Amino acid sequence: MFRNFLSLLALCTMSVLTFAASDHTVKSPNGEIVVTVSENDGQIYYSVSDKGTSFIEKSALGLVMDYADCSKNVSIGEVTYAKLSDNYTVPTIKQRTVSYEANGMTVAVMGKFKVRERWQEVEKDVVMYNLEFSVSNSDVAFRYTIQRPNGDQLLAARVLEEKTEFVIAQGSTTFLCPQMIPMTGFAGTAPSYETGYTPDEEMGKNGWGDGYVFPCLFRNADKGWILISETGTNGSYCGCHMKNINDNKYAIAFPNDKECNGNGKPEPGVTLPTSTPWRTITLGSTLKPIVETTVAWDLVKPVYKASQEYKASRGSWSWIIGMDPSCNYDEQKRYIDFSAAMGYETLLIDALWDVQIGRDRMKELVDYAKSKGVGIFLWYNSNGYWNHAPQSPRLCMDRSLVRRQEMKWLNEIGVRGLKIDFFGGDKQLSMQLYEDILADANDYGLEIIFHGCTLPRGWERMYPNFVAAEAVRASENLHFGQNDCDNEAFCATIHPFVRNTVGSMDFGGSALNKFWNADNKTGNVRRTTDAFALATAILFQSSVQHFALAPNNLTDAPAEAIEFMKRVNTVWDEVRFIDGYPGKYIILARRIGDKWTIVGINAQKEMVVPNVKNFSEFNINLGDKPTIYCDDVKTGALVKKDFKLKKDVLRVEMLSGGGFVIE
Ligand code: CA
């Protein structure tokens, strides 16, 4: 009896100890961000705080595998810590060279599993998965590395459900973009990340019924901001999004079963062991860490070597103003001349070129462009059995066999890159298609832009010939509807905080036409100023940009605007957030070498006059004479002037739909 009591006591002490020991924390190098992992009733939880403020409350973690439900009846095993660092260069993202420093924590999650030993099965405590955390001074990233539960007997599995939750601090508001309902929209091409945002919306809604696309921005009342996303996704997993469970509880969601015309499963199939994509959380008391984050690239690695040096470029694009009829030989020749006149390196020829120009004459056109120093990007339809988008060329990119033949021809005639449109969704088979296209294209030296597509998830670093993706309600909608023109500035002030901060964004804007039409007299009216157009060329980040400029702009747009757009830069060494609020205004600075360019745009009804301070931070000193492009506040016309910096503060006036650029 006494012995039994002793062992009971030991058990109690042990369970108390186990409970205390089951709280494991990892902090950012500066100690401000704290991630706590705990176990309660056989479930694993985590929470995230910054400077003592809770951003993610106790939230469940776990995976349901086809061979075992690893989200319950589990416990914490060995916990190990590591210092993580990486120095890397990706010339095509917002910051060319990144020094990543983080503290790592790996938590083994144990479960019971029947393991065959000789001639019998015995239940053993085994590592089901490792939770890997990486915490830098602005970001938390974590992923599951799923183990083989019984040695070499189980090599393949399906992840039926990922129970990763994000319980957002009470009182937060949302800046979210609803996931589109599959097989809706143009020719069944949804979801394609092309819906809009409602700023400062209350929590507890679930978009249009299918949650929200990454990245997801929340304002933690007046305490700070948090951006949730994922990175490192390739053909080994599906693209995820976020669903609302209730109130402030959100969770990872797999794609809708109806995506891709119902083909393929939403749940990913994996080989064991395997790592899921990283779930990322960027947070801070201001929006600065969110605009400047590099978390999308910090933890991914290149998956193949570049077959050649891929270079940034600027270009023109007839379709955005002239639509389908403009994709003919003569008009494209005129646009090649226009790109050459602008000093641009490329021209993008959009849909229907195979019919309206023809393959034989395309070679002539590419040769002509080459004689003018202009490279050609060609549009392709990605489909395929996944939707009904009819635009040709079709059936050239959907299977490796035809794709490689097509790319061989493209390489032979000297095409520089492709814009591939109308993808089927986020299921694993679609993510595999993205990766296969990129890998094949690298074999033939082609740069790739995706449209009608998913969010890129670290792809600039993973795939060196990946340039940018649309995955945004882009400039085409300005041509399609006046409502989008009326909301242009509002949307533009959101992208730098959300979509564009985690991946290069092919927006195709900076129009100088007053009307979205080739005659520049009819059609939808542009509501933004020319200073706004110049500012967004810098604000929207993508190393390859095809601007919505037209040859007539050489004579009908302000000479100062054309002069600026001729020398506009699309690659940057650094970005620095200055001021702003999603949906209202934004001011940021980008650096190349020792030269900073400061840009701002405004969407508010009233004119905003923010103070831009600390110019010395941007290598502009008292007595210097920087150049400013801004709005004439009476007429909205573009004004270019040099001003002498007398104080270390500048008041810049912006109209609603206006902006400025300081060089
Ligand atoms: Ca589109």
Short mmCIF file of N, CA and C in Angstrom, two decimals, residues 193-326:
data_model
loop_
_atom_site.label_atom_id
_atom_site.label_comp_id
_atom_site.label_asym_id
_atom_site.label_seq_id
_atom_site.Cartn_x
_atom_site.Cartn_y
_atom_site.Cartn_z
N TYR A 193 -7.95 34.48 -57.34
CA TYR A 193 -7.44 35.54 -56.45
C TYR A 193 -7.73 36.93 -57.00
N GLU A 194 -8.92 37.15 -57.56
CA GLU A 194 -9.22 38.43 -58.20
C GLU A 194 -10.40 39.15 -57.57
N THR A 195 -10.67 38.87 -56.28
CA THR A 195 -11.74 39.61 -55.62
C THR A 195 -11.16 40.81 -54.88
N GLY A 196 -12.05 41.58 -54.24
CA GLY A 196 -11.60 42.81 -53.58
C GLY A 196 -11.56 42.68 -52.07
N TYR A 197 -11.23 43.77 -51.40
CA TYR A 197 -11.07 43.79 -49.95
C TYR A 197 -12.14 44.68 -49.30
N THR A 198 -12.54 44.31 -48.11
CA THR A 198 -13.33 45.20 -47.27
C THR A 198 -12.43 45.59 -46.10
N PRO A 199 -12.05 46.87 -45.98
CA PRO A 199 -11.11 47.23 -44.93
C PRO A 199 -11.78 47.28 -43.56
N ASP A 200 -11.02 46.94 -42.54
CA ASP A 200 -11.48 47.06 -41.15
C ASP A 200 -12.81 46.35 -40.90
N GLU A 201 -12.98 45.19 -41.54
CA GLU A 201 -14.22 44.43 -41.35
C GLU A 201 -14.12 43.61 -40.07
N GLU A 202 -15.26 43.37 -39.41
CA GLU A 202 -15.24 42.58 -38.19
C GLU A 202 -14.93 41.12 -38.50
N MET A 203 -14.42 40.41 -37.50
CA MET A 203 -14.11 38.99 -37.66
C MET A 203 -15.41 38.19 -37.62
N GLY A 204 -15.32 36.90 -37.95
CA GLY A 204 -16.48 36.03 -37.81
C GLY A 204 -17.20 35.74 -39.11
N LYS A 205 -16.77 36.38 -40.22
CA LYS A 205 -17.37 36.07 -41.52
C LYS A 205 -16.48 35.07 -42.25
N ASN A 206 -17.01 34.48 -43.30
CA ASN A 206 -16.22 33.49 -44.05
C ASN A 206 -16.21 33.80 -45.54
N GLY A 207 -15.97 35.08 -45.87
CA GLY A 207 -15.88 35.48 -47.27
C GLY A 207 -17.18 35.21 -48.00
N TRP A 208 -17.07 34.58 -49.17
CA TRP A 208 -18.26 34.22 -49.94
C TRP A 208 -18.69 32.78 -49.63
N GLY A 209 -18.23 32.27 -48.48
CA GLY A 209 -18.57 30.91 -48.07
C GLY A 209 -17.38 29.98 -48.12
N ASP A 210 -16.32 30.41 -48.76
CA ASP A 210 -15.16 29.54 -48.93
C ASP A 210 -13.89 30.17 -48.37
N GLY A 211 -14.06 31.07 -47.41
CA GLY A 211 -12.89 31.63 -46.73
C GLY A 211 -12.18 32.71 -47.52
N TYR A 212 -10.89 32.85 -47.23
CA TYR A 212 -10.10 33.97 -47.75
C TYR A 212 -8.77 33.49 -48.29
N VAL A 213 -8.26 34.19 -49.30
CA VAL A 213 -6.96 33.81 -49.85
C VAL A 213 -5.85 34.43 -49.01
N PHE A 214 -4.70 33.80 -49.06
CA PHE A 214 -3.50 34.37 -48.45
C PHE A 214 -2.97 35.47 -49.34
N PRO A 215 -2.29 36.49 -48.76
CA PRO A 215 -2.11 36.68 -47.33
C PRO A 215 -3.32 37.35 -46.69
N CYS A 216 -3.48 37.16 -45.37
CA CYS A 216 -4.61 37.69 -44.62
C CYS A 216 -4.11 38.71 -43.60
N LEU A 217 -4.62 39.93 -43.70
CA LEU A 217 -4.16 41.01 -42.82
C LEU A 217 -5.20 41.31 -41.74
N PHE A 218 -4.72 41.46 -40.50
CA PHE A 218 -5.60 41.81 -39.38
C PHE A 218 -4.98 43.00 -38.63
N ARG A 219 -5.85 43.88 -38.16
CA ARG A 219 -5.38 44.96 -37.28
C ARG A 219 -5.78 44.62 -35.86
N ASN A 220 -4.79 44.50 -35.01
CA ASN A 220 -5.00 44.13 -33.61
C ASN A 220 -5.38 45.39 -32.83
N ALA A 221 -6.60 45.88 -33.09
CA ALA A 221 -7.09 47.14 -32.52
C ALA A 221 -6.01 48.21 -32.68
N ASP A 222 -5.68 48.95 -31.62
CA ASP A 222 -4.62 49.96 -31.78
C ASP A 222 -3.28 49.41 -31.31
N LYS A 223 -3.20 48.07 -31.20
CA LYS A 223 -1.96 47.49 -30.66
C LYS A 223 -0.99 47.01 -31.74
N GLY A 224 -1.48 46.85 -32.97
CA GLY A 224 -0.55 46.41 -34.00
C GLY A 224 -1.23 45.70 -35.16
N TRP A 225 -0.41 45.05 -35.98
CA TRP A 225 -0.87 44.43 -37.22
C TRP A 225 -0.29 43.03 -37.36
N ILE A 226 -1.01 42.17 -38.05
CA ILE A 226 -0.54 40.81 -38.25
C ILE A 226 -0.96 40.32 -39.64
N LEU A 227 -0.01 39.75 -40.35
CA LEU A 227 -0.24 39.24 -41.71
C LEU A 227 0.06 37.74 -41.72
N ILE A 228 -0.92 36.95 -42.14
CA ILE A 228 -0.77 35.49 -42.14
C ILE A 228 -0.73 34.99 -43.57
N SER A 229 0.24 34.11 -43.86
CA SER A 229 0.34 33.59 -45.22
C SER A 229 1.01 32.23 -45.20
N GLU A 230 1.42 31.75 -46.35
CA GLU A 230 2.17 30.49 -46.41
C GLU A 230 3.22 30.60 -47.51
N THR A 231 4.27 29.80 -47.41
CA THR A 231 5.31 29.85 -48.43
C THR A 231 5.97 28.49 -48.59
N GLY A 232 6.63 28.34 -49.74
CA GLY A 232 7.35 27.10 -50.02
C GLY A 232 6.48 26.03 -50.67
N THR A 233 5.28 26.40 -51.08
CA THR A 233 4.39 25.40 -51.68
C THR A 233 4.87 25.03 -53.08
N ASN A 234 4.95 23.74 -53.32
CA ASN A 234 5.28 23.24 -54.66
C ASN A 234 4.36 22.07 -54.97
N GLY A 235 4.76 21.22 -55.92
CA GLY A 235 3.90 20.11 -56.30
C GLY A 235 3.75 19.04 -55.23
N SER A 236 4.41 19.22 -54.09
CA SER A 236 4.31 18.24 -53.02
C SER A 236 3.16 18.51 -52.05
N TYR A 237 2.38 19.55 -52.31
CA TYR A 237 1.27 19.89 -51.41
C TYR A 237 0.26 20.70 -52.21
N CYS A 238 -0.87 20.99 -51.60
CA CYS A 238 -1.83 21.88 -52.25
C CYS A 238 -1.58 23.30 -51.79
N GLY A 239 -2.14 24.28 -52.51
CA GLY A 239 -2.16 25.65 -52.03
C GLY A 239 -3.30 25.76 -51.02
N CYS A 240 -3.03 26.36 -49.88
CA CYS A 240 -4.06 26.46 -48.84
C CYS A 240 -4.63 27.87 -48.80
N HIS A 241 -5.75 28.00 -48.14
CA HIS A 241 -6.28 29.33 -47.83
C HIS A 241 -6.80 29.30 -46.40
N MET A 242 -7.52 30.32 -45.99
CA MET A 242 -7.93 30.39 -44.59
C MET A 242 -9.44 30.44 -44.50
N LYS A 243 -9.99 29.60 -43.61
CA LYS A 243 -11.44 29.64 -43.40
C LYS A 243 -11.71 30.14 -41.99
N ASN A 244 -12.88 30.72 -41.81
CA ASN A 244 -13.29 31.13 -40.47
C ASN A 244 -14.07 29.99 -39.83
N ILE A 245 -13.67 29.61 -38.62
CA ILE A 245 -14.40 28.56 -37.90
C ILE A 245 -15.56 29.20 -37.15
N ASN A 246 -15.27 30.20 -36.35
CA ASN A 246 -16.28 31.04 -35.72
C ASN A 246 -15.57 32.22 -35.07
N ASP A 247 -16.28 33.29 -34.91
CA ASP A 247 -15.74 34.49 -34.25
C ASP A 247 -14.31 34.80 -34.71
N ASN A 248 -13.38 34.71 -33.74
CA ASN A 248 -11.99 35.08 -34.04
C ASN A 248 -11.13 33.86 -34.36
N LYS A 249 -11.77 32.72 -34.59
CA LYS A 249 -10.99 31.50 -34.87
C LYS A 249 -10.96 31.20 -36.38
N TYR A 250 -9.76 31.21 -36.92
CA TYR A 250 -9.55 30.89 -38.34
C TYR A 250 -8.68 29.63 -38.42
N ALA A 251 -8.70 28.96 -39.56
CA ALA A 251 -7.89 27.75 -39.70
C ALA A 251 -7.49 27.56 -41.16
N ILE A 252 -6.43 26.79 -41.34
CA ILE A 252 -5.99 26.41 -42.69
C ILE A 252 -7.10 25.62 -43.38
N ALA A 253 -7.35 25.94 -44.65
CA ALA A 253 -8.33 25.19 -45.44
C ALA A 253 -7.66 24.65 -46.69
N PHE A 254 -8.00 23.45 -47.06
CA PHE A 254 -7.56 22.88 -48.33
C PHE A 254 -8.48 23.38 -49.44
N PRO A 255 -8.08 23.21 -50.70
CA PRO A 255 -8.90 23.71 -51.80
C PRO A 255 -10.30 23.08 -51.81
N ASN A 256 -11.21 23.75 -52.47
CA ASN A 256 -12.57 23.25 -52.65
C ASN A 256 -12.53 22.08 -53.64
N ASP A 257 -13.29 21.03 -53.33
CA ASP A 257 -13.31 19.83 -54.16
C ASP A 257 -13.74 20.13 -55.61
N LYS A 258 -14.51 21.21 -55.79
CA LYS A 258 -15.03 21.51 -57.14
C LYS A 258 -14.01 22.24 -58.01
N GLU A 259 -12.90 22.66 -57.43
CA GLU A 259 -11.88 23.34 -58.24
C GLU A 259 -11.39 22.41 -59.35
N CYS A 260 -10.80 23.03 -60.40
CA CYS A 260 -10.19 22.24 -61.47
C CYS A 260 -11.24 21.34 -62.14
N ASN A 261 -12.47 21.88 -62.25
CA ASN A 261 -13.60 21.15 -62.83
C ASN A 261 -13.84 19.83 -62.11
N GLY A 262 -13.54 19.80 -60.81
CA GLY A 262 -13.79 18.61 -60.00
C GLY A 262 -12.72 17.54 -60.11
N ASN A 263 -11.69 17.79 -60.90
CA ASN A 263 -10.62 16.81 -61.05
C ASN A 263 -9.60 16.92 -59.92
N GLY A 264 -9.04 15.80 -59.55
CA GLY A 264 -8.01 15.80 -58.51
C GLY A 264 -8.64 15.95 -57.13
N LYS A 265 -7.90 15.53 -56.13
CA LYS A 265 -8.40 15.60 -54.75
C LYS A 265 -7.92 16.88 -54.08
N PRO A 266 -8.73 17.40 -53.14
CA PRO A 266 -8.28 18.58 -52.40
C PRO A 266 -7.15 18.25 -51.43
N GLU A 267 -7.14 17.00 -50.91
CA GLU A 267 -6.15 16.64 -49.90
C GLU A 267 -4.86 16.20 -50.58
N PRO A 268 -3.73 16.72 -50.08
CA PRO A 268 -2.47 16.35 -50.74
C PRO A 268 -2.02 14.93 -50.42
N GLY A 269 -1.40 14.33 -51.39
CA GLY A 269 -0.71 13.06 -51.19
C GLY A 269 0.75 13.35 -50.96
N VAL A 270 1.35 12.64 -50.00
CA VAL A 270 2.75 12.93 -49.66
C VAL A 270 3.55 11.64 -49.57
N THR A 271 4.85 11.78 -49.77
CA THR A 271 5.76 10.67 -49.46
C THR A 271 6.32 10.94 -48.07
N LEU A 272 6.64 9.91 -47.35
CA LEU A 272 7.14 10.08 -45.98
C LEU A 272 8.64 9.77 -45.91
N PRO A 273 9.40 10.56 -45.14
CA PRO A 273 8.96 11.77 -44.43
C PRO A 273 8.78 12.94 -45.39
N THR A 274 8.03 13.95 -44.94
CA THR A 274 7.83 15.13 -45.78
C THR A 274 7.60 16.35 -44.90
N SER A 275 7.84 17.52 -45.48
CA SER A 275 7.53 18.77 -44.76
C SER A 275 6.41 19.49 -45.47
N THR A 276 5.48 20.02 -44.69
CA THR A 276 4.42 20.85 -45.28
C THR A 276 5.02 22.21 -45.66
N PRO A 277 4.29 23.02 -46.43
CA PRO A 277 4.73 24.41 -46.62
C PRO A 277 4.80 25.13 -45.27
N TRP A 278 5.52 26.24 -45.22
CA TRP A 278 5.61 27.05 -44.00
C TRP A 278 4.36 27.88 -43.85
N ARG A 279 3.84 27.93 -42.65
CA ARG A 279 2.78 28.89 -42.30
C ARG A 279 3.49 30.10 -41.72
N THR A 280 3.20 31.29 -42.22
CA THR A 280 3.96 32.47 -41.79
C THR A 280 3.07 33.51 -41.12
N ILE A 281 3.62 34.15 -40.11
CA ILE A 281 2.92 35.18 -39.36
C ILE A 281 3.89 36.36 -39.22
N THR A 282 3.54 37.49 -39.83
CA THR A 282 4.36 38.69 -39.72
C THR A 282 3.62 39.66 -38.83
N LEU A 283 4.31 40.21 -37.84
CA LEU A 283 3.57 41.04 -36.89
C LEU A 283 4.43 42.15 -36.30
N GLY A 284 3.73 43.14 -35.76
CA GLY A 284 4.42 44.24 -35.11
C GLY A 284 3.44 45.31 -34.69
N SER A 285 3.95 46.32 -33.98
CA SER A 285 3.07 47.37 -33.50
C SER A 285 2.71 48.35 -34.62
N THR A 286 3.47 48.33 -35.74
CA THR A 286 3.14 49.18 -36.88
C THR A 286 3.07 48.30 -38.14
N LEU A 287 2.81 48.93 -39.27
CA LEU A 287 2.75 48.20 -40.54
C LEU A 287 4.13 48.00 -41.17
N LYS A 288 5.16 48.57 -40.56
CA LYS A 288 6.51 48.51 -41.14
C LYS A 288 6.98 47.07 -41.37
N PRO A 289 6.93 46.19 -40.36
CA PRO A 289 7.39 44.82 -40.62
C PRO A 289 6.58 44.12 -41.71
N ILE A 290 5.33 44.51 -41.86
CA ILE A 290 4.49 43.85 -42.86
C ILE A 290 4.86 44.28 -44.26
N VAL A 291 5.11 45.58 -44.46
CA VAL A 291 5.49 46.05 -45.80
C VAL A 291 6.92 45.59 -46.15
N GLU A 292 7.77 45.46 -45.15
CA GLU A 292 9.18 45.16 -45.43
C GLU A 292 9.53 43.68 -45.31
N THR A 293 8.59 42.83 -44.94
CA THR A 293 8.94 41.43 -44.67
C THR A 293 9.52 40.69 -45.88
N THR A 294 10.44 39.78 -45.59
CA THR A 294 10.96 38.88 -46.63
C THR A 294 10.65 37.43 -46.27
N VAL A 295 9.68 37.22 -45.39
CA VAL A 295 9.43 35.87 -44.89
C VAL A 295 9.05 34.88 -45.99
N ALA A 296 8.47 35.39 -47.08
CA ALA A 296 8.09 34.47 -48.16
C ALA A 296 9.30 33.78 -48.78
N TRP A 297 10.49 34.41 -48.64
CA TRP A 297 11.69 33.85 -49.28
C TRP A 297 12.72 33.35 -48.27
N ASP A 298 12.56 33.72 -47.00
CA ASP A 298 13.60 33.43 -46.01
C ASP A 298 13.84 31.94 -45.81
N LEU A 299 12.81 31.13 -45.94
CA LEU A 299 12.94 29.73 -45.54
C LEU A 299 12.81 28.76 -46.71
N VAL A 300 12.72 29.29 -47.93
CA VAL A 300 12.68 28.39 -49.09
C VAL A 300 14.05 28.35 -49.74
N LYS A 301 14.28 27.38 -50.59
CA LYS A 301 15.58 27.24 -51.25
C LYS A 301 15.36 27.08 -52.75
N PRO A 302 16.35 27.49 -53.55
CA PRO A 302 16.22 27.25 -55.00
C PRO A 302 16.09 25.75 -55.27
N VAL A 303 15.18 25.38 -56.17
CA VAL A 303 14.99 23.95 -56.44
C VAL A 303 15.70 23.52 -57.71
N TYR A 304 16.12 24.48 -58.52
CA TYR A 304 17.01 24.16 -59.65
C TYR A 304 17.86 25.38 -59.97
N LYS A 305 18.91 25.13 -60.76
CA LYS A 305 19.82 26.21 -61.15
C LYS A 305 19.26 26.93 -62.37
N ALA A 306 19.45 28.23 -62.43
CA ALA A 306 19.05 28.98 -63.61
C ALA A 306 19.87 28.51 -64.81
N SER A 307 19.21 28.25 -65.93
CA SER A 307 19.93 27.79 -67.12
C SER A 307 20.65 28.95 -67.81
N GLN A 308 20.31 30.16 -67.41
CA GLN A 308 20.93 31.36 -67.96
C GLN A 308 20.66 32.49 -66.99
N GLU A 309 21.26 33.65 -67.24
CA GLU A 309 20.97 34.79 -66.36
C GLU A 309 19.66 35.43 -66.80
N TYR A 310 18.67 35.44 -65.92
CA TYR A 310 17.39 36.08 -66.24
C TYR A 310 17.45 37.52 -65.75
N LYS A 311 17.06 38.45 -66.64
CA LYS A 311 17.22 39.87 -66.31
C LYS A 311 15.87 40.56 -66.18
N ALA A 312 15.84 41.54 -65.30
CA ALA A 312 14.64 42.36 -65.15
C ALA A 312 14.38 43.14 -66.43
N SER A 313 13.14 43.56 -66.64
CA SER A 313 12.84 44.32 -67.84
C SER A 313 11.58 45.16 -67.67
N ARG A 314 11.46 46.16 -68.53
CA ARG A 314 10.24 46.94 -68.64
C ARG A 314 9.69 46.74 -70.04
N GLY A 315 8.39 46.84 -70.19
CA GLY A 315 7.83 46.63 -71.52
C GLY A 315 6.49 47.29 -71.70
N SER A 316 5.98 47.22 -72.92
CA SER A 316 4.63 47.70 -73.20
C SER A 316 3.76 46.51 -73.58
N TRP A 317 2.47 46.79 -73.80
CA TRP A 317 1.47 45.71 -73.85
C TRP A 317 0.22 46.30 -74.49
N SER A 318 -0.07 45.93 -75.72
CA SER A 318 -1.19 46.57 -76.44
C SER A 318 -2.56 46.16 -75.91
N TRP A 319 -2.66 44.92 -75.41
CA TRP A 319 -3.99 44.36 -75.09
C TRP A 319 -4.73 45.18 -74.04
N ILE A 320 -4.02 45.73 -73.07
CA ILE A 320 -4.69 46.39 -71.95
C ILE A 320 -5.47 47.62 -72.42
N ILE A 321 -5.01 48.27 -73.47
CA ILE A 321 -5.76 49.40 -74.02
C ILE A 321 -6.55 48.96 -75.26
N GLY A 322 -5.94 48.18 -76.14
CA GLY A 322 -6.55 47.83 -77.43
C GLY A 322 -7.30 46.51 -77.46
N MET A 323 -7.21 45.72 -76.38
CA MET A 323 -7.90 44.43 -76.27
C MET A 323 -7.57 43.49 -77.45
N ASP A 324 -8.40 42.42 -77.59
CA ASP A 324 -8.10 41.34 -78.55
C ASP A 324 -7.78 41.82 -79.98
N PRO A 325 -8.56 42.78 -80.53
CA PRO A 325 -8.27 43.15 -81.93
C PRO A 325 -6.85 43.68 -82.13
N SER A 326 -6.23 44.17 -81.05
CA SER A 326 -4.89 44.77 -81.20
C SER A 326 -3.79 43.72 -81.38
#
